[in-house]
XYZ file of C-alpha atoms in Angstrom:
684
model
C 56.768 -3.217 21.626
C 56.119 -0.262 24.024
C 57.452 2.158 21.310
C 55.392 0.695 18.465
C 52.299 -0.614 20.110
C 50.241 2.579 19.980
C 51.970 4.248 16.840
C 49.586 5.239 14.020
C 51.595 3.109 11.677
C 51.024 0.083 13.691
C 47.284 0.743 14.119
C 46.942 1.173 10.523
C 48.794 -1.988 9.572
C 46.798 -4.022 12.147
C 43.501 -2.407 10.856
C 44.420 -3.438 7.320
C 45.013 -7.123 8.511
C 41.855 -7.064 10.518
C 39.801 -5.956 7.364
C 41.564 -8.689 5.350
C 40.740 -11.368 7.978
C 37.203 -10.031 8.401
C 36.477 -9.833 4.604
C 37.951 -13.463 4.115
C 35.728 -14.595 7.016
C 32.416 -13.067 5.446
C 33.278 -14.234 1.939
C 34.079 -17.884 3.101
C 30.749 -17.892 5.123
C 28.894 -16.756 2.048
C 30.427 -19.685 0.030
C 29.553 -22.179 2.852
C 25.899 -20.832 2.821
C 25.728 -21.712 -1.005
C 26.542 -25.534 -0.332
C 25.271 -28.044 2.067
C 27.445 -27.400 5.046
C 26.927 -30.880 6.569
C 28.275 -32.654 3.523
C 31.741 -32.474 4.928
C 30.706 -34.324 8.177
C 29.329 -37.478 6.360
C 31.584 -40.237 4.989
C 29.528 -40.965 1.876
C 26.536 -39.612 -0.118
C 24.224 -42.330 1.278
C 25.264 -41.308 4.681
C 24.315 -37.547 4.202
C 21.349 -35.521 4.895
C 21.143 -34.593 1.061
C 20.175 -38.175 0.183
C 17.631 -38.543 2.954
C 15.983 -35.255 1.824
C 15.688 -36.662 -1.659
C 12.826 -38.952 -0.136
C 11.617 -37.102 2.833
C 8.997 -34.879 0.987
C 7.638 -37.907 -0.878
C 7.471 -40.095 2.286
C 5.696 -37.229 4.278
C 3.177 -36.833 1.548
C 2.497 -40.602 1.362
C 2.297 -40.892 5.184
C -0.241 -38.151 5.343
C -2.311 -39.547 2.574
C -2.361 -43.067 3.877
C -2.162 -42.441 7.744
C -4.228 -39.312 8.310
C -6.482 -38.672 5.361
C -6.897 -42.344 4.179
C -9.564 -41.369 1.462
C -12.109 -38.761 0.731
C -15.010 -40.573 2.508
C -13.052 -40.504 5.819
C -12.408 -36.762 5.418
C -16.102 -36.076 4.783
C -17.041 -38.175 7.877
C -14.704 -36.024 10.101
C -12.231 -38.705 10.501
C -9.312 -36.237 10.059
C -10.518 -33.755 12.639
C -8.635 -34.028 16.057
C -10.693 -33.836 19.164
C -8.205 -31.191 20.569
C -8.900 -28.612 17.707
C -12.540 -29.167 17.810
C -12.603 -28.797 21.514
C -10.617 -25.703 21.224
C -13.305 -24.182 18.840
C -15.954 -25.224 21.116
C -14.312 -23.403 23.991
C -13.917 -20.264 22.146
C -17.683 -20.462 21.316
C -18.580 -21.193 24.901
C -16.615 -18.194 26.004
C -18.900 -16.020 23.680
C -21.947 -17.902 25.340
C -20.704 -16.953 28.812
C -20.671 -13.335 27.805
C -24.059 -13.363 26.280
C -27.523 -13.057 27.926
C -28.230 -16.621 27.361
C -25.787 -17.606 30.183
C -27.794 -18.258 33.152
C -25.509 -17.885 36.445
C -28.174 -19.702 38.495
C -27.397 -23.110 36.671
C -24.537 -25.091 37.064
C -21.580 -25.167 34.677
C -22.551 -28.547 33.315
C -26.118 -27.350 32.712
C -24.916 -24.226 31.023
C -22.651 -26.159 28.789
C -25.568 -28.451 27.671
C -27.629 -25.293 27.046
C -24.674 -23.956 24.990
C -24.356 -27.097 22.825
C -28.134 -26.798 21.958
C -27.950 -22.947 21.171
C -24.671 -23.061 19.297
C -25.324 -26.558 17.443
C -25.237 -24.795 14.160
C -22.058 -22.730 14.925
C -20.200 -26.005 16.098
C -21.400 -27.881 12.979
C -20.184 -24.717 10.873
C -16.533 -24.931 12.359
C -16.437 -28.685 11.849
C -17.337 -28.158 8.134
C -14.634 -25.636 7.895
C -12.045 -28.233 9.249
C -13.418 -30.812 6.728
C -13.036 -28.383 3.814
C -9.419 -27.453 4.882
C -8.500 -31.142 5.034
C -10.128 -31.831 1.476
C -8.134 -29.078 -0.007
C -4.965 -30.447 1.403
C -5.830 -34.032 0.411
C -6.430 -33.017 -3.244
C -3.245 -31.041 -3.215
C -1.253 -34.054 -2.113
C -2.894 -36.171 -4.849
C -1.567 -33.430 -7.402
C 1.804 -33.671 -5.785
C 1.853 -37.317 -6.383
C 1.869 -36.642 -10.182
C 4.834 -34.278 -9.905
C 7.253 -36.716 -8.507
C 9.582 -38.211 -11.213
C 12.308 -39.438 -8.755
C 12.566 -41.625 -6.678
C 10.311 -44.251 -8.394
C 7.800 -45.315 -5.821
C 4.918 -47.635 -5.073
C 2.719 -47.308 -1.951
C -0.525 -48.823 -0.823
C -2.561 -49.019 2.305
C -4.475 -52.091 1.235
C -7.202 -49.979 -0.514
C -5.661 -47.047 -2.229
C -2.406 -47.216 -4.400
C -0.055 -44.266 -5.171
C 2.741 -44.691 -7.787
C 4.592 -43.188 -10.623
C 5.874 -46.366 -12.131
C 4.410 -49.522 -13.648
C 6.391 -51.560 -11.246
C 4.336 -53.241 -8.432
C 6.460 -56.039 -6.999
C 9.074 -55.723 -4.222
C 11.555 -57.800 -6.301
C 11.528 -55.140 -9.136
C 12.442 -52.316 -6.812
C 15.353 -54.382 -5.224
C 17.058 -54.457 -8.682
C 18.021 -50.847 -8.295
C 21.391 -49.579 -6.792
C 19.608 -47.744 -3.873
C 16.070 -48.423 -2.457
C 13.830 -48.493 0.513
C 11.491 -51.261 1.217
C 8.784 -50.920 3.807
C 6.695 -54.069 3.370
C 4.439 -54.580 6.275
C 6.556 -55.361 9.226
C 9.616 -55.826 7.249
C 12.009 -52.947 6.386
C 14.973 -53.292 3.992
C 17.311 -50.433 3.117
C 20.113 -50.549 0.571
C 22.889 -49.835 0.411
C 23.865 -50.697 3.822
C 25.648 -47.380 4.749
C 22.260 -45.814 4.624
C 21.302 -47.514 7.752
C 24.023 -45.481 9.653
C 22.534 -42.415 8.249
C 22.029 -39.921 11.330
C 19.199 -38.529 9.338
C 17.223 -41.886 8.472
C 14.890 -41.165 11.283
C 13.364 -38.454 9.149
C 11.876 -41.182 6.903
C 11.471 -44.154 9.384
C 9.757 -42.060 12.161
C 6.978 -41.248 9.620
C 6.580 -44.654 8.218
C 6.340 -46.169 11.722
C 3.164 -44.139 12.416
C 1.331 -46.067 9.585
C -0.501 -49.308 10.169
C 2.225 -52.011 9.356
C -0.311 -54.873 8.498
C -1.709 -52.938 5.581
C 0.981 -50.545 4.567
C 3.379 -51.173 1.644
C 5.974 -48.527 0.453
C 8.605 -49.254 -2.200
C 11.188 -46.471 -3.310
C 13.971 -46.974 -5.808
C 16.806 -44.651 -7.051
C 18.016 -45.227 -10.673
C 21.526 -44.605 -11.854
C 20.841 -41.653 -13.841
C 19.510 -39.942 -10.695
C 22.274 -41.073 -8.302
C 25.436 -40.582 -10.323
C 25.051 -36.675 -10.812
C 24.105 -36.253 -7.190
C 26.915 -38.396 -5.952
C 29.306 -36.353 -8.054
C 27.859 -33.086 -6.821
C 27.894 -34.262 -3.170
C 31.559 -35.176 -3.483
C 32.452 -31.766 -4.848
C 30.495 -30.003 -2.109
C 32.123 -32.068 0.475
C 35.610 -31.107 -0.586
C 34.553 -27.467 -1.028
C 33.171 -27.436 2.447
C 36.378 -28.895 3.948
C 38.319 -26.340 2.301
C 36.242 -23.449 3.467
C 36.083 -24.789 7.050
C 39.887 -24.963 7.089
C 39.946 -21.471 6.044
C 37.770 -20.369 8.852
C 40.325 -21.830 11.393
C 42.789 -19.267 10.857
C 40.515 -16.389 9.479
C 38.283 -16.159 12.597
C 41.034 -16.149 15.206
C 43.054 -13.679 13.193
C 40.065 -11.360 12.914
C 39.290 -11.687 16.758
C 42.787 -10.934 17.974
C 43.378 -7.911 15.604
C 39.917 -6.551 16.614
C 40.705 -6.848 20.310
C 44.241 -5.326 19.871
C 42.706 -2.269 18.035
C 39.855 -1.823 20.568
C 42.573 -1.790 23.396
C 44.934 0.807 21.753
C 42.326 3.062 19.941
C 42.184 6.591 21.431
C 45.290 6.015 23.311
C 49.017 6.965 22.742
C 50.509 4.430 25.387
C 49.263 1.922 27.935
C 49.790 4.478 30.657
C 47.834 7.157 28.798
C 44.578 7.961 30.573
C 43.182 10.464 28.170
C 41.259 9.574 25.198
C 42.111 11.271 21.953
C 39.417 12.008 19.579
C 39.649 13.068 15.802
C 37.256 14.612 13.261
C 35.357 11.420 12.683
C 34.613 11.160 16.510
C 32.770 14.467 16.298
C 29.974 12.639 14.415
C 26.987 12.023 16.873
C 26.899 8.371 18.123
C 23.302 7.791 17.299
C 23.967 9.027 13.717
C 26.913 6.756 13.817
C 24.813 3.767 14.897
C 22.233 4.578 12.318
C 25.211 4.682 9.505
C 26.363 1.257 10.685
C 22.969 -0.313 10.465
C 22.497 1.310 7.094
C 25.824 -0.112 5.899
C 24.651 -3.629 7.095
C 21.494 -3.218 5.200
C 23.243 -1.949 2.136
C 25.737 -4.735 2.152
C 22.944 -7.331 2.456
C 21.024 -5.840 -0.508
C 24.470 -5.713 -2.596
C 25.141 -9.346 -1.657
C 21.803 -10.589 -2.938
C 22.533 -8.487 -6.327
C 25.939 -9.765 -6.712
C 25.029 -13.359 -6.204
C 23.041 -13.048 -9.434
C 25.218 -10.590 -11.242
C 29.026 -10.838 -10.443
C 30.372 -13.048 -7.590
C 33.897 -11.576 -8.179
C 32.641 -8.230 -6.780
C 31.814 -9.703 -3.361
C 35.238 -9.391 -1.975
C 35.933 -5.736 -2.898
C 32.640 -4.528 -1.905
C 33.030 -6.376 1.476
C 36.444 -4.659 2.069
C 34.996 -1.223 1.174
C 31.863 -1.543 3.521
C 34.071 -3.225 6.262
C 36.649 -0.511 6.357
C 33.959 2.239 6.650
C 31.975 0.347 9.158
C 35.029 -0.547 11.547
C 36.159 3.156 11.431
C 32.622 3.997 12.753
C 32.878 1.176 15.284
C 36.025 2.159 16.775
C 34.731 5.823 16.981
C 31.981 4.361 19.261
C 34.652 2.393 21.273
C 36.540 5.585 21.924
C 33.310 7.420 23.247
C 32.700 4.350 25.422
C 36.155 4.824 26.938
C 35.541 8.503 27.121
C 32.118 7.864 28.984
C 30.303 9.999 26.348
C 28.564 7.297 24.424
C 25.102 8.562 25.455
C 25.989 12.299 25.986
C 27.527 12.589 22.555
C 24.219 11.884 20.772
C 22.056 14.110 18.739
C 18.965 12.914 20.641
C 20.518 13.658 24.115
C 21.457 17.109 22.996
C 18.219 18.004 21.438
C 16.216 16.719 24.456
C 18.625 18.464 26.837
C 18.265 21.857 25.089
C 14.447 21.369 24.839
C 14.311 20.541 28.499
C 16.012 23.615 29.459
C 13.973 25.637 26.993
C 10.661 24.256 28.421
C 12.004 25.025 31.945
C 12.618 28.585 31.121
C 9.123 28.940 29.506
C 7.671 27.369 32.577
C 9.365 29.683 34.912
C 8.690 32.812 32.977
C 4.990 31.955 32.811
C 2.559 32.281 29.720
C 3.348 35.922 29.153
C 6.868 35.003 28.113
C 6.025 32.386 25.678
C 6.184 34.390 22.549
C 9.103 36.377 23.695
C 11.310 33.189 24.453
C 10.096 31.530 21.209
C 11.402 34.503 19.293
C 14.289 35.775 21.265
C 15.838 32.219 22.392
C 14.085 29.554 20.311
C 15.040 30.897 16.794
C 18.727 31.660 17.513
C 19.031 28.271 19.299
C 17.484 26.591 16.106
C 19.986 28.522 14.022
C 22.827 27.434 16.158
C 21.833 23.852 15.884
C 21.421 24.009 12.158
C 24.305 26.234 11.281
C 25.194 24.213 8.335
C 21.881 24.651 6.766
C 21.442 28.292 7.825
C 19.922 29.499 4.558
C 17.296 26.719 4.855
C 16.531 27.822 8.490
C 16.208 31.360 7.482
C 13.747 30.351 4.686
C 11.604 28.193 6.988
C 11.440 31.112 9.499
C 10.345 33.651 6.842
C 7.766 31.122 5.423
C 6.395 30.460 8.827
C 5.996 34.187 9.594
C 4.339 35.013 6.263
C 1.866 32.014 6.875
C 0.988 33.443 10.247
C 0.458 36.955 8.777
C -1.819 35.407 6.117
C -3.792 33.594 8.749
C -4.378 36.809 10.781
C -5.230 38.880 7.678
C -7.810 36.044 6.723
C -9.294 36.274 10.369
C -9.446 39.995 10.224
C -11.230 39.924 6.610
C -13.519 37.251 7.929
C -14.690 39.218 10.973
C -15.413 42.387 8.831
C -17.621 40.272 6.504
C -19.554 38.685 9.333
C -19.887 42.135 11.010
C -21.408 43.347 7.680
C -24.119 40.719 7.903
C -22.682 37.960 5.756
C -23.375 34.855 7.988
C -22.541 32.516 5.125
C -18.868 33.686 5.186
C -16.416 30.929 6.380
C -12.901 31.540 7.598
C -10.868 28.732 6.002
C -7.438 28.323 8.040
C -5.704 24.869 8.001
C -3.640 23.447 10.954
C -4.084 23.231 14.621
C -2.397 26.463 15.886
C -3.969 29.395 17.839
C -5.183 31.199 14.597
C -6.739 28.002 13.399
C -8.720 27.555 16.805
C -9.665 31.310 16.786
C -10.951 30.935 13.206
C -12.865 27.668 14.093
C -14.357 29.442 17.057
C -15.526 32.261 14.952
C -17.039 29.866 12.421
C -18.863 28.046 15.227
C -20.384 31.434 16.282
C -21.274 32.224 12.732
C -22.875 28.788 12.287
C -24.883 29.319 15.476
C -26.103 32.689 14.362
C -26.967 31.479 11.007
C -28.734 28.408 12.379
C -30.662 30.527 14.745
C -31.827 32.822 12.162
C -32.680 29.881 9.768
C -34.697 28.215 12.544
C -36.438 31.507 13.563
C -37.523 31.980 9.810
C -38.564 28.417 9.454
C -40.461 28.635 12.699
C -42.291 31.765 11.634
C -42.989 30.166 8.115
C -44.308 26.843 9.888
C -46.320 28.835 12.176
C -47.893 30.856 9.548
C -48.580 27.758 7.352
C -49.700 25.730 10.373
C -52.408 28.348 11.140
C -53.450 28.737 7.506
C -53.609 24.967 6.971
C -55.321 24.149 10.284
C -57.750 27.035 9.696
C -58.533 25.622 6.090
C -58.865 22.104 6.994
C -60.972 22.685 9.998
C -63.164 25.381 8.479
C -64.101 23.365 5.473
C -66.057 20.664 7.434
C -67.171 23.202 10.105
C -68.510 25.378 7.224
C -70.471 22.448 5.917
C -71.835 21.534 9.338
C -73.061 25.048 10.056
C -74.715 25.197 6.370
C -76.550 21.981 6.788
C -77.779 22.775 10.376
C -79.193 25.949 8.980
C -80.886 23.952 6.171
C -82.237 21.310 8.832
C -83.980 24.119 10.855
C -86.315 24.864 7.910
C -86.535 21.568 6.192
C -89.698 19.525 6.444
C -88.964 16.805 3.734
C -87.944 13.623 5.396
C -85.863 12.612 2.561
C -83.961 15.805 2.474
C -83.553 15.688 6.256
C -82.056 12.243 5.989
C -79.643 13.501 3.264
C -78.630 16.395 5.330
C -78.087 14.136 8.375
C -75.730 12.022 6.347
C -73.716 14.886 5.303
C -73.470 16.100 8.860
C -72.397 12.778 9.936
C -69.726 12.724 7.386
C -68.350 16.119 7.996
C -68.343 15.592 11.811
C -66.472 12.319 11.434
C -64.061 14.208 9.116
C -63.623 16.844 11.766
C -63.096 14.176 14.514
C -60.381 12.415 12.326
C -58.629 15.793 11.901
C -58.711 16.559 15.675
C -57.601 13.042 16.514
C -54.723 13.164 14.046
C -53.786 16.576 15.631
C -53.757 15.035 18.959
C -51.827 11.790 17.945
C -49.282 14.111 16.068
C -48.757 16.180 19.186
C -48.400 13.046 21.409
C -45.975 11.366 18.871
C -43.835 14.249 18.560
C -43.454 14.729 22.231
C -42.608 11.112 22.802
C -45.497 10.789 25.285
C -46.501 7.344 24.030
C -45.845 4.024 25.816
C -43.561 1.829 23.737
C -43.289 -2.006 24.282
C -40.360 -3.072 22.257
C -40.594 -6.940 21.322
C -39.453 -9.389 18.543
C -41.440 -8.672 15.286
C -41.294 -10.753 12.157
C -41.314 -7.825 9.695
C -42.041 -10.008 6.653
C -45.253 -11.663 8.193
C -46.451 -8.276 9.384
C -46.120 -6.818 5.978
C -48.114 -9.878 4.396
C -50.757 -9.737 6.880
C -51.165 -6.056 6.781
C -51.441 -6.011 2.991
C -54.172 -8.771 3.343
C -56.209 -6.414 5.565
C -56.101 -3.503 3.160
C -56.930 -5.683 0.112
C -60.215 -3.863 -0.687
C -58.342 -0.569 -0.759
C -55.743 -1.971 -3.135
C -58.472 -3.332 -5.374
C -60.282 0.084 -5.255
C -57.224 1.754 -6.559
C -56.270 -0.971 -8.966
C -52.907 -1.112 -7.507
C -50.369 -4.105 -8.015
C -48.013 -4.743 -5.147
C -44.500 -6.249 -5.815
C -42.852 -7.678 -2.634
C -39.076 -8.313 -2.607
C -37.676 -9.867 0.673
C -35.042 -12.376 1.738
C -35.988 -16.162 1.870
C -35.072 -16.407 5.595
C -37.244 -14.675 8.216
C -36.234 -11.187 9.334
C -36.951 -9.968 12.928
C -36.803 -6.435 14.172
C -37.062 -4.868 17.583
C -40.177 -2.754 17.666
C -43.519 -1.998 19.055
C -45.999 -4.160 16.874
C -48.831 -1.644 17.396
C -46.873 1.476 16.669
C -45.019 -0.122 13.884
C -48.067 -1.107 12.073
C -49.583 2.298 12.743
C -46.612 3.909 10.960
C -46.846 1.439 8.046
C -50.580 2.085 7.850
C -49.942 5.743 7.556
C -47.530 5.162 4.629
C -49.989 2.853 2.924
C -52.705 5.417 3.395
C -50.576 7.928 1.619
C -50.048 5.491 -1.198
C -53.750 4.752 -1.471
C -54.485 8.641 -1.613
C -51.766 9.782 -4.051
C -50.507 6.713 -6.208
C -51.222 6.682 -9.772
C -54.190 4.456 -10.214
C -53.397 1.088 -11.896
C -49.687 1.427 -11.266
C -47.195 -0.825 -9.304
C -46.111 -0.443 -5.664
C -42.919 -1.888 -4.784
C -42.177 -3.068 -1.183
C -38.473 -4.084 -0.601
C -37.263 -5.535 2.827
C -33.369 -5.661 3.022
C -31.050 -7.133 5.747
C -28.390 -4.478 6.534
C -26.553 -6.659 9.121
C -27.481 -4.601 12.390
C -30.598 -3.089 10.777
C -33.437 -4.048 8.609
C -34.715 -1.510 5.844
C -38.207 -1.391 4.556
C -38.794 0.629 1.357
C -42.118 1.526 -0.185
C -42.048 2.901 -3.774
C -44.872 4.111 -5.935
C -45.561 6.582 -8.801
C -47.487 9.661 -7.854
C -50.697 10.629 -9.702
C -49.947 14.121 -9.750
C -46.631 16.062 -10.220
C -44.386 16.177 -7.229
C -43.042 19.656 -7.279
C -42.121 19.769 -3.548
C -39.048 18.690 -1.722
C -38.800 15.759 0.636
C -38.016 17.840 3.540
C -41.137 20.022 3.028
C -43.410 17.053 2.568
C -42.342 15.843 6.057
C -43.617 18.863 7.534
C -47.087 18.874 9.276
C -50.110 19.736 7.095
C -48.045 19.378 3.952
C -49.448 17.415 1.109
C -48.316 16.619 -2.395
C -51.776 18.089 -3.285
C -50.961 21.774 -2.631
C -54.430 22.666 -3.848
C -55.833 20.672 -0.716
C -58.835 19.294 -2.743
C -58.120 15.720 -1.747
C -58.909 14.005 1.730
C -56.213 14.029 4.329
C -54.671 16.026 6.927
C -51.043 16.163 5.941
C -50.196 14.571 9.094
C -49.661 10.910 8.177
C -46.048 11.039 7.225
C -45.079 13.174 10.169
C -46.890 10.967 12.511
C -45.147 8.034 11.084
C -41.869 9.442 11.402
C -42.393 10.214 15.063
C -43.567 6.805 15.762
C -40.631 5.149 13.992
C -38.131 7.486 15.865
C -39.592 6.522 19.281
C -38.942 2.931 18.409
C -35.213 3.738 17.834
C -35.635 3.712 14.080
C -35.228 6.111 11.217
C -37.833 7.288 8.630
C -37.203 9.151 5.590
C -38.700 9.882 2.338
C -37.120 10.515 -1.154
C -38.581 12.073 -4.386
C -37.192 11.369 -7.774
C -39.381 12.869 -10.474
C -42.760 11.327 -9.887
C -41.286 8.437 -8.053
C -42.057 8.601 -4.238
C -40.061 6.427 -1.779
C -40.817 6.020 1.882
C -37.903 4.387 3.790
C -38.104 2.763 7.260
C -35.018 1.603 9.048
C -35.290 -0.493 12.288
C -32.822 -2.152 14.538
C -32.520 -5.977 13.873
C -33.483 -8.302 16.680
C -30.473 -9.603 18.577
C -30.532 -12.592 20.734
C -27.724 -11.261 23.025
């Protein structure tokens, strides 16, 4: 024994025996899994779990229909909702309430809970309705299932509802069959008698016992045409199960003993040998070894599924092949376990170890040595680690170097362009390396310069236009005032004097409106206006506001079309400032909308915000951009022959923004749209 116990021939023979035992065990287990395993443990078909399972699903459905659901009216009245599940939902909602502003810490828990039930009454009712709809769906699904049962024959009644798949209604009719279950009020009769000794009978009786015995009747019967083939199949399965279990009694111990023997002698030449002898296969890294073992198991599982459907005879040879490869890898791991290199001989351990040394060297040498270390140490180390794919490593290094050179050249060319004055130039370098960060920083500087230049040009243009427009708008009424004052000095006719005074009054009011608008625009843009945010019914505000300007609507012969949700919508805003903004938009419509056209007002619920949109057709051609129209003193009427300061939309925008909203305009041909977005009012 000492001479042959560790010989290669002995190990090889035992390995073959172990593979044979293992393959036999696996294939036997596969066969057992395809048949009811417990069929070998019962004496007859009527004492088996298979027989009880034929009725279990039907009894379960009937029990649920008659015991839990009863009828549709009971479900709709909430009779199927348990107090526990409804209580759980209430507790979830109460947790939300506790974390909201409505929770009052000064009140007791009971008082807060009463307040919660009032505030969340709709949410609780909604959750209750969801439970009812869930139970209704299950109830109707169970009713459909009743139509699918062909066997066993059944008749069930709870005193009101009847469920059956046969014309038989009387107990005596069901008792004529070779096997039946009778649950007649308090009486239970089961035939044949060996069924009473079935260990799994409680699967049925426990469910039936939950029903009201005074009103419940359930009759089940199994005809011969159903029983005979099932009994025959059960007997065949029972014999096959017994045969397979007998096989396992010697296959499993044989496998375990041979595996233990090989685990003890592998890597050794004798029992006294303390050295572990490794071979070529043992050079494979252990983590890769484990990965291969897992892959073999996954491959075998997939192949097993395919072979079940295609060719069962191929299961054994496939099992032998995969088991042989798998156990060679497993015994290699056992060797490394004996050699205490199970962790050290892994690719991951080696990579981490080498990387740690590399980082240590870089850290000790400081930032100045980073590039030198990467080139002088990192690359040769990478080549050493990947010697088996050296051409690939060399190609990757060449590609990486070329990529960096291209990035440097792109940055150099970009800097030359920017230096030449091309501030629109953008250096496009992908990635997150040093060159990419440098290019991004240069682009940021360019963007800043370009924005500064654009802002300066825009500022100069606006300053020039502001002076021009203000001069024009103020000079027009002021010139009229000076002219009519000169006329008044020499006029003696009272009628003329009254006419001149009327003109002076009109022009002075116009001048006052212009100066007031200038003052209001300055205050709005600086944010120096007190804001009192509150809950505003936006739909009511629009309806009321349109009523107040009805005369202006009639004067322009405009037709307003409102589109808003049926439910009320509340926004968080300052009512006075909001109406001032809307009034400016309406004033703009009255001045520039095409007379006799339609004006559309849409109010939309965006979830967290509410959007208010005004749409009208302009009387004159809109040959100006939306951005320009938002500037101060800008008008769609570039000739400036119409009344207006050009400040209305600018003021509206500033007022909306200090209310935490957004104001914008859109122009599509002659279609003008003013859009106001405000935060929706939240109770929390």
